[in-house]
Structure formats: C-alpha cells, structure tokens
XYZ file of C-alpha atoms in Angstrom:
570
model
C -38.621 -44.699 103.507
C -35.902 -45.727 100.760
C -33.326 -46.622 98.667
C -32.396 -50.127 97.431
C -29.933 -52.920 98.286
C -27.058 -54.110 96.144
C -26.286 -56.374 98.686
C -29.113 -57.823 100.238
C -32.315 -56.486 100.375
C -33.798 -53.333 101.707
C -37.024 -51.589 102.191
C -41.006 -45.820 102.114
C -40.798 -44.572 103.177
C -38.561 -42.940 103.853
C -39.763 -40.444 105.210
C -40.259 -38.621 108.038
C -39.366 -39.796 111.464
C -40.152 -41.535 114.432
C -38.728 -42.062 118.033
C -38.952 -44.977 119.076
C -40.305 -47.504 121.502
C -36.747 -49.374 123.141
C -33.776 -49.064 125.056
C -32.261 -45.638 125.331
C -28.697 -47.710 123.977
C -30.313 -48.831 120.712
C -32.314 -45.868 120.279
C -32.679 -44.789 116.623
C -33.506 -40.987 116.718
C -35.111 -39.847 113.141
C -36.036 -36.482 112.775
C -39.355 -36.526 110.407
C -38.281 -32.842 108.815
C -34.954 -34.806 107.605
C -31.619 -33.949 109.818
C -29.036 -36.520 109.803
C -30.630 -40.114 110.740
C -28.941 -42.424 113.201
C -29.557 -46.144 114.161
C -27.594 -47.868 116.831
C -27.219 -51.996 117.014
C -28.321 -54.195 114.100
C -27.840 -56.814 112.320
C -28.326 -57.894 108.360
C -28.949 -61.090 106.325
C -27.598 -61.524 102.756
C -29.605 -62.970 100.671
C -28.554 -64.081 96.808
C -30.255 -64.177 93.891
C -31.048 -67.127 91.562
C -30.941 -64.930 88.583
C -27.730 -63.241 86.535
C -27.150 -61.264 83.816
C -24.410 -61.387 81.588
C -22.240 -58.224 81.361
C -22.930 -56.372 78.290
C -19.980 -56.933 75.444
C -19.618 -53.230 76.236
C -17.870 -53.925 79.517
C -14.582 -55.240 79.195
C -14.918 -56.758 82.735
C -12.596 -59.749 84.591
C -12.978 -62.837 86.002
C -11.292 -62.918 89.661
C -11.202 -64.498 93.112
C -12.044 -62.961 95.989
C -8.811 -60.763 96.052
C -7.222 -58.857 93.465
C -3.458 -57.770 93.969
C -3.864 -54.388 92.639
C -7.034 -53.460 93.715
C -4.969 -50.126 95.520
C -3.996 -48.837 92.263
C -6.904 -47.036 90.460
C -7.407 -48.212 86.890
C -6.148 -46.574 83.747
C -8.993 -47.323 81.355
C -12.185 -48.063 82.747
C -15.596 -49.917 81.797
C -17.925 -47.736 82.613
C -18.284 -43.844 83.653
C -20.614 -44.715 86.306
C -21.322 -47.380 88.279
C -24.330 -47.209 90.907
C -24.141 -49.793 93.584
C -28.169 -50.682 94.094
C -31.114 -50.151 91.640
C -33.757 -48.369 94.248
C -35.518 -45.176 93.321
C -32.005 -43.092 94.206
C -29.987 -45.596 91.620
C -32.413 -45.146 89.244
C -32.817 -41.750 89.665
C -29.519 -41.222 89.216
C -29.104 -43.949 85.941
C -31.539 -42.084 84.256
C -29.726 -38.376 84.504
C -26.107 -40.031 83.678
C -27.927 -41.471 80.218
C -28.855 -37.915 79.706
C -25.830 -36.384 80.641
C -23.942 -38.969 77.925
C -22.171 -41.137 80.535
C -21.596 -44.729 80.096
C -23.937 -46.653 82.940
C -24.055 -49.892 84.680
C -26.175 -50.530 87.929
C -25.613 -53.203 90.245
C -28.533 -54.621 91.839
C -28.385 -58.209 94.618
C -32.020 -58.376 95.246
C -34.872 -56.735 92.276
C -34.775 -53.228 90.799
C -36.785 -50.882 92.716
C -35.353 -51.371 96.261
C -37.167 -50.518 99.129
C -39.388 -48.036 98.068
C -41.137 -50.129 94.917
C -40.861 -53.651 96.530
C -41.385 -53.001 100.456
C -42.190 -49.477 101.154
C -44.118 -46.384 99.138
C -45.453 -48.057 96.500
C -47.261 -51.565 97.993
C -47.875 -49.414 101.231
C -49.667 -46.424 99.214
C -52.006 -49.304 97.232
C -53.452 -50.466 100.944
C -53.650 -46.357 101.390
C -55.667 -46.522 99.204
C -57.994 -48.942 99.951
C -58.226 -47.914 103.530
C -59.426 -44.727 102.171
C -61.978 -46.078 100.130
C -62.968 -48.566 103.577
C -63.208 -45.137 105.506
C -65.394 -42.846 103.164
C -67.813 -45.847 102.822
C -68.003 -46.503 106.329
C -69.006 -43.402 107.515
C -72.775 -43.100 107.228
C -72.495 -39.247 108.263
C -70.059 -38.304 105.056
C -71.908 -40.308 103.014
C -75.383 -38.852 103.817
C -73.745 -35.243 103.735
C -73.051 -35.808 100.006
C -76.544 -37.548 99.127
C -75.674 -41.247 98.923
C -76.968 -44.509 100.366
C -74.412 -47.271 100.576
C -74.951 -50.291 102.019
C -72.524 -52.012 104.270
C -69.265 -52.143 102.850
C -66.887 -55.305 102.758
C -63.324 -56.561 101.343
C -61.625 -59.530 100.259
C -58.134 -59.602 102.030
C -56.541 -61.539 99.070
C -57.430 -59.187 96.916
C -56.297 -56.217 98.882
C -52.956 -58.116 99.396
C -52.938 -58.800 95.342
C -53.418 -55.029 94.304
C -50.524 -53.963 96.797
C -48.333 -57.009 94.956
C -49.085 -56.119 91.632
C -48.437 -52.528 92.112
C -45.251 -52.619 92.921
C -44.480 -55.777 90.196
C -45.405 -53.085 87.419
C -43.418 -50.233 88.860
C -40.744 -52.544 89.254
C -40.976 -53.648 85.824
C -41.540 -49.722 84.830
C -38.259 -49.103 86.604
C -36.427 -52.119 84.800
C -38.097 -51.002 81.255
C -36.702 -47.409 81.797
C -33.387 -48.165 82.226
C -32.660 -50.908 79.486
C -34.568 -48.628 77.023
C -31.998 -45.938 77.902
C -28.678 -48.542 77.666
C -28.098 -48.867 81.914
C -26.548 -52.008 82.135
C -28.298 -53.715 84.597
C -25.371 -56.100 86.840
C -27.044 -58.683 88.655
C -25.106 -59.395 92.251
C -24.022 -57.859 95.484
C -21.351 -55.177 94.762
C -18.609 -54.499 96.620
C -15.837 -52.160 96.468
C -12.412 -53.455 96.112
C -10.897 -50.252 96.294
C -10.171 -47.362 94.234
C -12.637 -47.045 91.259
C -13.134 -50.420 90.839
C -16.106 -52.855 92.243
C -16.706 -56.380 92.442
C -20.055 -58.199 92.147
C -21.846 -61.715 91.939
C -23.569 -64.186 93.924
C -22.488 -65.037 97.778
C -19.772 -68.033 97.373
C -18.856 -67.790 93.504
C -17.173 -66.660 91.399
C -17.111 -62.703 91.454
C -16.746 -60.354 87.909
C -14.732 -56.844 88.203
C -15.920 -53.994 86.463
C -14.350 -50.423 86.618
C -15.418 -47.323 86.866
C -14.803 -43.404 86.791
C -17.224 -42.814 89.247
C -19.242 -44.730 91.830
C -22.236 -43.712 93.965
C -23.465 -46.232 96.520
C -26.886 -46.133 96.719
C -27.478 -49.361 99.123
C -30.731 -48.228 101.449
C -31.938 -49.379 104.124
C -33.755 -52.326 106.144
C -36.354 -52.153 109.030
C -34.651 -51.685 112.237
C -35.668 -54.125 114.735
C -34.467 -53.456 118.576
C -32.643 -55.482 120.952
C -35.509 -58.105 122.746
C -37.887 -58.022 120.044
C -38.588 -61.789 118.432
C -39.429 -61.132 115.166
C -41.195 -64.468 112.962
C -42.301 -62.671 109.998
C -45.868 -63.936 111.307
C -47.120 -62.290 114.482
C -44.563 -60.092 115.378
C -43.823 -58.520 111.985
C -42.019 -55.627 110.389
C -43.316 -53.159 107.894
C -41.362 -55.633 105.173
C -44.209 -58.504 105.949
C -46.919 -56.467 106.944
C -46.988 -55.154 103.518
C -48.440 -58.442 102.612
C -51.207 -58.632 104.288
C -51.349 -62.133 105.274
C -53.474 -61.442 107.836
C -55.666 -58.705 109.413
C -55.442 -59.111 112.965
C -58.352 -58.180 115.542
C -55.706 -56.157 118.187
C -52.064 -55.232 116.637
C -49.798 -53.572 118.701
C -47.499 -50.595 117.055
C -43.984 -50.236 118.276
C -43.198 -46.597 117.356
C -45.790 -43.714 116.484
C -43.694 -41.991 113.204
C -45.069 -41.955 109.446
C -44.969 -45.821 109.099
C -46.885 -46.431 112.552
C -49.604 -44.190 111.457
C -50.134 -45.338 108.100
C -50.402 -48.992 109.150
C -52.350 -47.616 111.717
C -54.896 -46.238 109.168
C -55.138 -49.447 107.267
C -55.739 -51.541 110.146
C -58.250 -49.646 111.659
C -59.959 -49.100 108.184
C -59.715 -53.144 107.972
C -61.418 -53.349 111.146
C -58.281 -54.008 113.522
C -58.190 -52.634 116.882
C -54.859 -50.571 117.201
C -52.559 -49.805 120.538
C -49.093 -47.574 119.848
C -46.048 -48.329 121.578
C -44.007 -44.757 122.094
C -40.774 -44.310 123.542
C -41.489 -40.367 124.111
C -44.175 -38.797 125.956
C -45.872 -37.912 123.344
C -47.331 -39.184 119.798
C -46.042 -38.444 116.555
C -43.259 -36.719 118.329
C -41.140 -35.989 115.064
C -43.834 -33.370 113.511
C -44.337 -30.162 114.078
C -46.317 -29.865 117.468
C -49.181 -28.135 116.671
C -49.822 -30.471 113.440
C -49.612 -33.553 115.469
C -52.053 -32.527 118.261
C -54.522 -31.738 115.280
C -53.806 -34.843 113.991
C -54.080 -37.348 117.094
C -57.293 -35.305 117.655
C -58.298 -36.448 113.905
C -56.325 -39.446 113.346
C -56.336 -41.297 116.693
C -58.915 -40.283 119.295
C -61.809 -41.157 117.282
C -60.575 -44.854 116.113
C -60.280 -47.846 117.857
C -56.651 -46.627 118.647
C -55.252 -46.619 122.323
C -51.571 -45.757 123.458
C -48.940 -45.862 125.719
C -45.981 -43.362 125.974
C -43.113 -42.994 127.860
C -42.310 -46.839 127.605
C -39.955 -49.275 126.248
C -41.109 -52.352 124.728
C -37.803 -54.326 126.194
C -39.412 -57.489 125.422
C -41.756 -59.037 122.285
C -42.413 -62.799 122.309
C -44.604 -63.866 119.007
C -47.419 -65.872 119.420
C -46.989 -70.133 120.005
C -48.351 -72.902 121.784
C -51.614 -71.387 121.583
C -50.602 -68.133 123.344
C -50.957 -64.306 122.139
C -47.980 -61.989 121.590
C -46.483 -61.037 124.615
C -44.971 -57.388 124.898
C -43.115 -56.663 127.912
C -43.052 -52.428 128.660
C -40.713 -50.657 130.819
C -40.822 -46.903 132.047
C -38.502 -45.020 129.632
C -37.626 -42.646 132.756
C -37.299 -45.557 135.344
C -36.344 -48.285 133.682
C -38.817 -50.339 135.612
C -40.835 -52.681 134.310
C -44.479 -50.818 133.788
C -46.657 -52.800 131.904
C -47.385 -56.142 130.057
C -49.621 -56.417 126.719
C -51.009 -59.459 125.224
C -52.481 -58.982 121.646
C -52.673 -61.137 118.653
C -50.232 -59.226 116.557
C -47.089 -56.620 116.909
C -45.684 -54.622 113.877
C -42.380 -53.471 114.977
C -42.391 -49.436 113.245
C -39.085 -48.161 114.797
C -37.709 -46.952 111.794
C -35.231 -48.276 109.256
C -30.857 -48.961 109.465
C -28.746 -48.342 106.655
C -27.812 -51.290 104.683
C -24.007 -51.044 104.251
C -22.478 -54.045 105.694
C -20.173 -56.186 103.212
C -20.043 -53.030 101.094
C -15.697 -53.224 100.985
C -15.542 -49.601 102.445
C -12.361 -50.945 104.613
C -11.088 -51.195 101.519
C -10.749 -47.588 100.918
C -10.368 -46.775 104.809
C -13.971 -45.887 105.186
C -15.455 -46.537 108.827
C -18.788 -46.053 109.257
C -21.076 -43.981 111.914
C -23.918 -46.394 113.192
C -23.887 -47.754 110.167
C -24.613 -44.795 107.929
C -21.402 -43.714 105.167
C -19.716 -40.436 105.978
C -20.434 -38.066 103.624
C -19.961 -34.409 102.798
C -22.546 -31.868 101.586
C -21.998 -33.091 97.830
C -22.239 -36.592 98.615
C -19.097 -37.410 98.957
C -17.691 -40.159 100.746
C -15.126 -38.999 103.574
C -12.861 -41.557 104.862
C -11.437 -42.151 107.918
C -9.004 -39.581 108.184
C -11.637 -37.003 107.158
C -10.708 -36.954 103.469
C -12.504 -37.091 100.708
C -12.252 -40.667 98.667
C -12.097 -39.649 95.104
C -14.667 -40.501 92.380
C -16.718 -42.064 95.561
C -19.973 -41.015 96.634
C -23.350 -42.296 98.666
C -26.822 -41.148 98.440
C -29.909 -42.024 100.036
C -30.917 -43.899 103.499
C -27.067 -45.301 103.582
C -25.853 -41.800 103.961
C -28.475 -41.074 106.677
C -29.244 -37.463 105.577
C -32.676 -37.754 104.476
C -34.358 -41.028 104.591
C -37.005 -40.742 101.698
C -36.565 -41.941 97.997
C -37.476 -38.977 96.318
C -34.731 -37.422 98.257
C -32.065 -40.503 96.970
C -33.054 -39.377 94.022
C -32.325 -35.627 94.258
C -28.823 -36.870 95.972
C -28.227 -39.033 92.724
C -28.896 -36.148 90.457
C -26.978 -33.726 92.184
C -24.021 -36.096 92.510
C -24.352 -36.495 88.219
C -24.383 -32.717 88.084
C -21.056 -32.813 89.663
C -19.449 -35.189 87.788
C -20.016 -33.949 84.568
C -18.486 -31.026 85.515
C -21.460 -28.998 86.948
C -21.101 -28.257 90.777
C -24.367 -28.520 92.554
C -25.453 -28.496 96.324
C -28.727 -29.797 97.119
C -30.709 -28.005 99.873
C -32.133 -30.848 102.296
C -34.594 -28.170 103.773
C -36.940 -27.942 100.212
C -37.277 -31.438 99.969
C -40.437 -32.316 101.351
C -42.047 -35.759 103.206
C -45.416 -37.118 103.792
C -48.000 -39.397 105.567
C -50.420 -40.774 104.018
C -53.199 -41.426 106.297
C -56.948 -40.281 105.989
C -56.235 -36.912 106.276
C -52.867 -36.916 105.008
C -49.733 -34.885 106.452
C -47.196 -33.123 104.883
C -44.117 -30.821 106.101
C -40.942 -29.001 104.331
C -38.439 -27.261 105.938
C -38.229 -26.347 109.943
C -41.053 -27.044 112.554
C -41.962 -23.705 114.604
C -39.551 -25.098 117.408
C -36.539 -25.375 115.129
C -36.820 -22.203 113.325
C -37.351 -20.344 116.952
C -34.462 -22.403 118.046
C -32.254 -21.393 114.666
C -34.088 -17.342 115.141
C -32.277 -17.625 118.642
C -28.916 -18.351 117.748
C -28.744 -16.351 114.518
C -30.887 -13.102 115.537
C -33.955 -13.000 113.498
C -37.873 -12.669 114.298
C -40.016 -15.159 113.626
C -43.682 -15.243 112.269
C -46.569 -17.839 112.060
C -49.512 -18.033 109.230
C -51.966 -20.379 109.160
C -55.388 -21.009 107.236
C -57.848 -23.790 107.719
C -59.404 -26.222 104.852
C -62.889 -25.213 106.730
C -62.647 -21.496 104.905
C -61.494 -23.775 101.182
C -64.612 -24.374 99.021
C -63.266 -27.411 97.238
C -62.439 -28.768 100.600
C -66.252 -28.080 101.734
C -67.478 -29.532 98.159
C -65.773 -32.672 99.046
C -67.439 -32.764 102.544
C -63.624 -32.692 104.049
C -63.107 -29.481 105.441
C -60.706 -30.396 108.750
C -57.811 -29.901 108.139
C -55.010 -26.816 108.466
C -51.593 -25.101 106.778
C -49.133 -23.619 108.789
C -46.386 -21.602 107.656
C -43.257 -20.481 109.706
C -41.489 -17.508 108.055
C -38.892 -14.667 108.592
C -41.282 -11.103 108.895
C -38.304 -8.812 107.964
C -37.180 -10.746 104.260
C -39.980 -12.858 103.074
C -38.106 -16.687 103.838
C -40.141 -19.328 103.951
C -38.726 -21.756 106.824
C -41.082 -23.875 107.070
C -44.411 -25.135 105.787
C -47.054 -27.885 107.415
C -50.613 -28.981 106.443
C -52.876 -31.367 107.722
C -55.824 -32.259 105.244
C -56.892 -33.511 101.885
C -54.235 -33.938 99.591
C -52.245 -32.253 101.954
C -49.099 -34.354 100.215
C -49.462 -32.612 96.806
C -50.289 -29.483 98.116
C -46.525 -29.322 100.334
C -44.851 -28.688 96.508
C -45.848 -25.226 95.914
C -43.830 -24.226 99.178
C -40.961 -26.831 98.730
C -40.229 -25.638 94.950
C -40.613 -21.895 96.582
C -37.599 -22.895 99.209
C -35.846 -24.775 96.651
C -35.702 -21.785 94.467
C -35.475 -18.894 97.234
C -38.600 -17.073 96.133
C -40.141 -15.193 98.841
C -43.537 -14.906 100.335
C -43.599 -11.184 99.124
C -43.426 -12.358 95.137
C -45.028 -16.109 95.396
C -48.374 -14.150 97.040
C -48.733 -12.684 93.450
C -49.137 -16.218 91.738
C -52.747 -16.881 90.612
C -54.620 -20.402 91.550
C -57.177 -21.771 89.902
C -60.937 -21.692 91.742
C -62.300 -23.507 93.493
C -59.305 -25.665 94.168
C -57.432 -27.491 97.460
C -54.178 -25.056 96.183
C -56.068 -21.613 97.516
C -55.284 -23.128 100.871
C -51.570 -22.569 99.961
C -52.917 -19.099 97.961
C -54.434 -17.532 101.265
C -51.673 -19.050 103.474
C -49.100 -16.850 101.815
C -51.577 -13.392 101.056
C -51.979 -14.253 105.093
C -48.538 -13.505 106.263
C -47.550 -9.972 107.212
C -43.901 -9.809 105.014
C -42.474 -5.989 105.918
C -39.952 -6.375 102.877
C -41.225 -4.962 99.380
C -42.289 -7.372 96.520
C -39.307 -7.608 93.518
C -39.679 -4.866 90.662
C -41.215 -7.192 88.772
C -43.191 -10.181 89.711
C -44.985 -11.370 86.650
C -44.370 -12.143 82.523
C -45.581 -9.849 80.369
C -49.192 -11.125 78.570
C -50.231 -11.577 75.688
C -53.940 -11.398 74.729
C -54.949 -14.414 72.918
C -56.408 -13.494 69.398
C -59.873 -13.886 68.458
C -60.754 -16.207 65.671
C-alpha cells in the first residue's frame, strides 16, 4: 500500500498482494512477494485543494495558460534540481536524500503531504491494528489466565478508536510536512503536470497554472483503491479501504471482496470489534499471493477460529449498497463457469481488490509516454521509457505508479536510488530484499521468492533447492509471552549459501523479516550470517536457529567476525 497523489488523491499498504474477487477482464493480479503489479479498467476523480502556497522567491517560476509554445524545447536554466511530482512516503523519501545530496528541491503535492500511506493506508490502518490487538489479548480468557490475570469484560468506544486512527496519521502528516520545510523542500501546492521536457506545470483544476523547471523529475503519484466493474460503491455500506479507515461504523456481518494483506487486516479489526466476517475470493484458495505453506498456517490461525466464513472460486459481478430499508446485496458468479452461483445479503461490503495507479492527467502524452494499465513504463533505474522504448531524459517514476512494488517503504527505496543516480552515483535497487507485511494478530511477513517461485526459477536456471524452518513453539521469549504459534521458513540455494527467500508467521513476525532482507540486500550468505550472535531470550533466535538450521555445503568466508577488544576494567 502507497505512494501519494499530486493530482488527486491516493491511498498501505502497499504491500503484498491479492487476487481478486471479479471479472477475469478487470482482473488486477498483485503478486504479494512484489513482481510487476497490473490493474485493468478504472476510473479517477480529481479533487482540488482550497489551500496554496506561494512559490518560494527561490523559484524563478511563470505565470501561463494552459499551453506553453515551447514546452518541446528543454529549458536552459532551471528552478530547481529536482522536482518530485506527489509528497507520499516515496516523495518524501526521496526530498529528504536530494537535501542531503545538496540539490535544490521542490515537491508538488494536489491533495496533503503524506499520500496514501500516512492519510489512507499504513499509518491510520496500523492504529486500529493496534487496538484490535489489544481487543484480542483481553478477550481471550485462556491467554489471559495462562499469564496470571483476571480481566473483566472488555469494551470500546468506536469514536475514540476512529479518533486515535485520525490523529495518527494528522501528526505523521504534520511530521512529514515539518521534515521537509526544516530541510528547505519547497512544498508546491497543486496537481502537477508535465508539459514536456524538464519542465512541469501545477495549480488548482480551472485556474490559473504556475511553471516551474527542473533538471530532474521523478513522479511519484501512487495509487487509489481499485474498485471493479458492477460494484456500487457509497462510501457508506459498500466501502473501500479509503472510508473504512474511518470507522464510521462497525457493522454486525461485512462482506470482504478479496482475501490479500488489506482483506485480512480489516478482517482482524472487525472481528476483534465484534463483526462477523465472510471473504469474497476470486481463486480457489485464501490468501493466494503468500507463500503456500504460510497461508495454510495462517487460515488455520487467522480464520478458522473467528467468526470468519468464505467463498472461493467466485466473482462478486454485482454489489448494490444498502437503501430503502434493504441490506447490501452481492451478486456471486462461478469464476470457472461464469454462472451465477450465489447471492449474499449482509449489512456491509469493503471492496479489498487491491489498488490502480494514479497517473491520469499526469501530461505523459506530452513526452510520448503511453501507459500499461495505467502503470508508467519504467526501466530497472526508474526510468521512464516512452513509447518508442526510449528512455525520456531527466524523467523518472517510483512507487505504486510504476507498478513494481506496491509498498511505501519500497517508493522510498525507488526515490533514493533514483537520487543516487542523479548525482552522479549509479545504483540498482534489488526488488527481491525489500520486504512486506500483514499486520494481523499473528502478523506475516515475507522477502524474496515463495518455495514455488524459487523451484520454478531452480528449474529454469539449474540449481537445487533447500527448505529450513523453525517454529516460535521451540523460542522462549515467544513461550514467555504465552504466543508460541507461529513459524519461519527459509528457501535457500544448498550448494552457495543464497538466501531466496524468507517467511514467518508469528509475533512480531514484521520486524523480525529485516535480518534476512538486509542479508539479501547485501548478498551475505547463510554460511557467514549463522555466525552473528542474538541476544537471549529474544523473538530474533527464531531467525538465529533458522539459519544454524540449514545444511549450506559451501565453506564460511576467511573471516567472519571484527576483531575484539576487551573492555578495560575500572
């Protein structure tokens, strides 16, 4: 889930994937582990702002029209270094490391810094996390008399849930906003667009627009919540993940279109608020973007046991919100047949079928840029590739417009890297160390391949593969905490040492995943990293004995540790 709009709005999530519930023609196909994204059929609203900045007396910027006659011709001088076309955690991300890296900055932002992620995604959707968590551990009478305690029934104020989400994300945003004035970002309020070569236009819908110029420009629009063909949605009872962060209202049955990382967090909070819960999935299976043997652990954990019930192998071709005094109305078809299968009347339907790259009224025909389902074509270094398959110079994308990896830490990596390069530093970022979560009660977590794709990739390229795996049952801190279900999985290459591919299901299972994703990010090998020394008792000897665990046939390097010093006694 995760980027931000410059033009609009957008949404968290990021994240992992889903497959969803709909029409094989509108299908959006996200792979959790990160492969390029795709989204088929949809449709945006613009919305404008009431609020402008001036431009800084820094920026030697223009008054135009809508048309400029020599917007073909790239500048000679220009206002700015950089200029980042939406203020999300990936235009931020990358603000911040052009600051450092001496560049002159301006960020252009339609809707309110933080994008997605801060205002409709990870942050507000972590805060109910939370509090579903708490709702959980105090609900269950066995966990609680495990550990000693006596709690009497526990209750919660729905405003009040809804206000700590709000004002979560208000002081992040304001965090964000802080950060970059305090650094000298000029913050450009309007929708950008570019009017061709190294130059960008923005301002409200209707008025009067401002030109500003730039060496370099990364788009870093995001995303919005993709909503399939037949589905009503009235922001009331048939809702997206944009309004359900809200909390309005907790309804008594909700049904969830789509089974990836947003379905099963809302999932979790719903059920924790007392809701009953039915999925909605397209495939024939749950949580089909995760590695297999995870998600059958974690529909044993995560969905048997709750007031959860699904349907797979459907279509929801039809969604009618509720009016006139009658419920929600969900029409299901066989995904196979095509037949009608089913209908569902409940009081509420979140619509979790992933999220559509925000890129329309961007100017990219301006620069002979077509698009591919929406996403911007772009190379391995971010770089925008036009129609002809060229590179467009001093143009790049990052984030969920680009498609590669729809999660806002891994904007933010794309931002960085595309800095890197443009002050003169070439750097390629490796999509399979960057790692995604799910944060339900236990959480998920996954970086690199799943054990089909790396047997798949083994196939083609002629190498064995091997499987480790250690449970949180055999973790003492895990037992201490009375939460010892819960497993790590690691795919690896027996003849070098490469990790491929790392999953765990359990407590803190989302800041366990970095050990392994710095490991692949750096190309140490299980052979060395088995050497490292955890502390005890701690959740990171789950990681420890996952990696003394696998059977490497390749020799540790000559030298694996610092030389130490002895500390001196007083």
């Amino acid at each position: 889930m995760h980027s931000t709009s410059a033009l609009s709005f957008s949404q968290a999530t990021s994240l992992p994937t889903t497959n969803y519930a709909f029409h094989s023609h509108s299908a959006v196909n996200l792979r959790f582990c990160g492969l390029r994204r795709q989204a088929f059929g949809f449709s945006f609203s613009t919305h404008s702002t009431s609020t402008r900045l001036r431009l800084s007396t820094r920026a030697h910027s223009y008054k135009i029209s809508a048309s400029d006659g020599n917007n073909g011709t790239p500048p000679k001088s220009f206002d700015y270094d950089l200029i980042i076309i939406g203020a999300g955690v990936g235009g931020h991300g990358a603000a911040l490391h052009a600051v450092n890296k001496g560049l002159k900055t301006a960020i252009i932002e339609g809707d309110v810094v933080g994008g997605t992620c801060v205002n409709r995604g990870c942050v507000p959707s972590k805060a109910l996390l939370a509090v579903s968590g708490r709702m959980r551990e105090l609900q269950s009478e066995h966990h609680m008399k495990a550990l000693g305690l006596q709690v009497s029934a526990a209750g919660y104020d729905r405003q009040a849930v809804a206000d700590h989400a709000n004002n979560l994300a208000s002081k992040i945003r304001n965090n964000l906003t802080n950060s970059m004035k305090a650094l000298g970002v000029d913050i450009l309020t309007g929708f950008g667009t570019i009017l061709g070569p190294q130059k960008v236009k923005y301002g409200k819908v209707g008025s009067t627009y401002t030109l500003v110029t730039a060496k370099d420009i990364i788009i870093a629009t995001g995303s919005v919540p993709f909503v399939p063909k037949g589905i009503e949605v009235d922001g009331k009872t048939v809702i997206t993940s944009d309004h359900a962060l809200k909390l309005e209202f907790v309804p008594d049955w909700v049904a969830i279109v789509g089974s990836g990382y947003i379905g099963l967090e809302f999932s979790d909070v719903y059920t924790a608020l007392g809701s009953e819960v039915t999925f909605i999935e397209a495939l024939d299976q749950l949580m089909p973007g995760f590695d297999p043997e995870i998600g059958k652990l974690a529909q044993r954990v995560l969905i048997n046991p709750r007031k959860i019930d699904y349907h797979t192998g459907v279509f929801a071709t039809k969604i009618t919100p509720a009016r006139d005094g009658k419920p929600v109305i969900i029409e299901l078809t066989d995904a196979k047949t095509k037949e009608q299968k089913d209908t569902l009347e409940v009081d509420a339907a979140l619509i979790a079928t992933g999220r559509a790259p925000f890129t329309n009224g961007l100017g990219l025909e301006n620069i002979n840029v077509l698009t591919q389902r929406g996403f911007v074509p772009v190379d391995e270094r971010m770089r925008v590739i036009d129609a002809n398959g060229n590179q467009v110079p001093h143009l790049y994308c990052i984030g969920d417009a680009n498609g590669k990896m729809m999660l806002a830490h891994a904007a933010s990596a794309q931002g960085i890297s595309v800095v890197e390069q443009v002050t003169g530093r070439d750097h390629v970022l490796n999509h399979l160390s960057i790692p995604a979560a799910c944060f339900t009660h236990p959480e998920i977590s996954m970086v690199g391949l799943t054990e089909p794709q790396a047997r798949e990739k083994a196939e083609k390229e002629g190498f064995e593969v091997s499987v480790a795996k250690t449970s949180f049952k055999a973790n003492t801190k895990a037992l201490a905490e009375n939460e010892g279900e819960g497993l790590a999985k690691l795919i690896y290459r027996p003849d070098n040492g490469e990790i491929l591919g790392v999953h765990i299901f359990g407590l803190h299972a989302a800041d366990l995943i970095h050990e392994a994703s710095n490991a692949i990010a750096l190309g140490t090998r299980i052979q060395d990293i088995k050497f490292a020394v955890h502390a005890h008792p701690t959740l990171s000897e789950v990681i420890d004995e996952l990696f003394k665990s696998a059977k490497v046939k390749a020799p540790a390097s000559t030298s694996t540790s610092s030389p130490v010093t002895e500390p001196v006694s007083a």
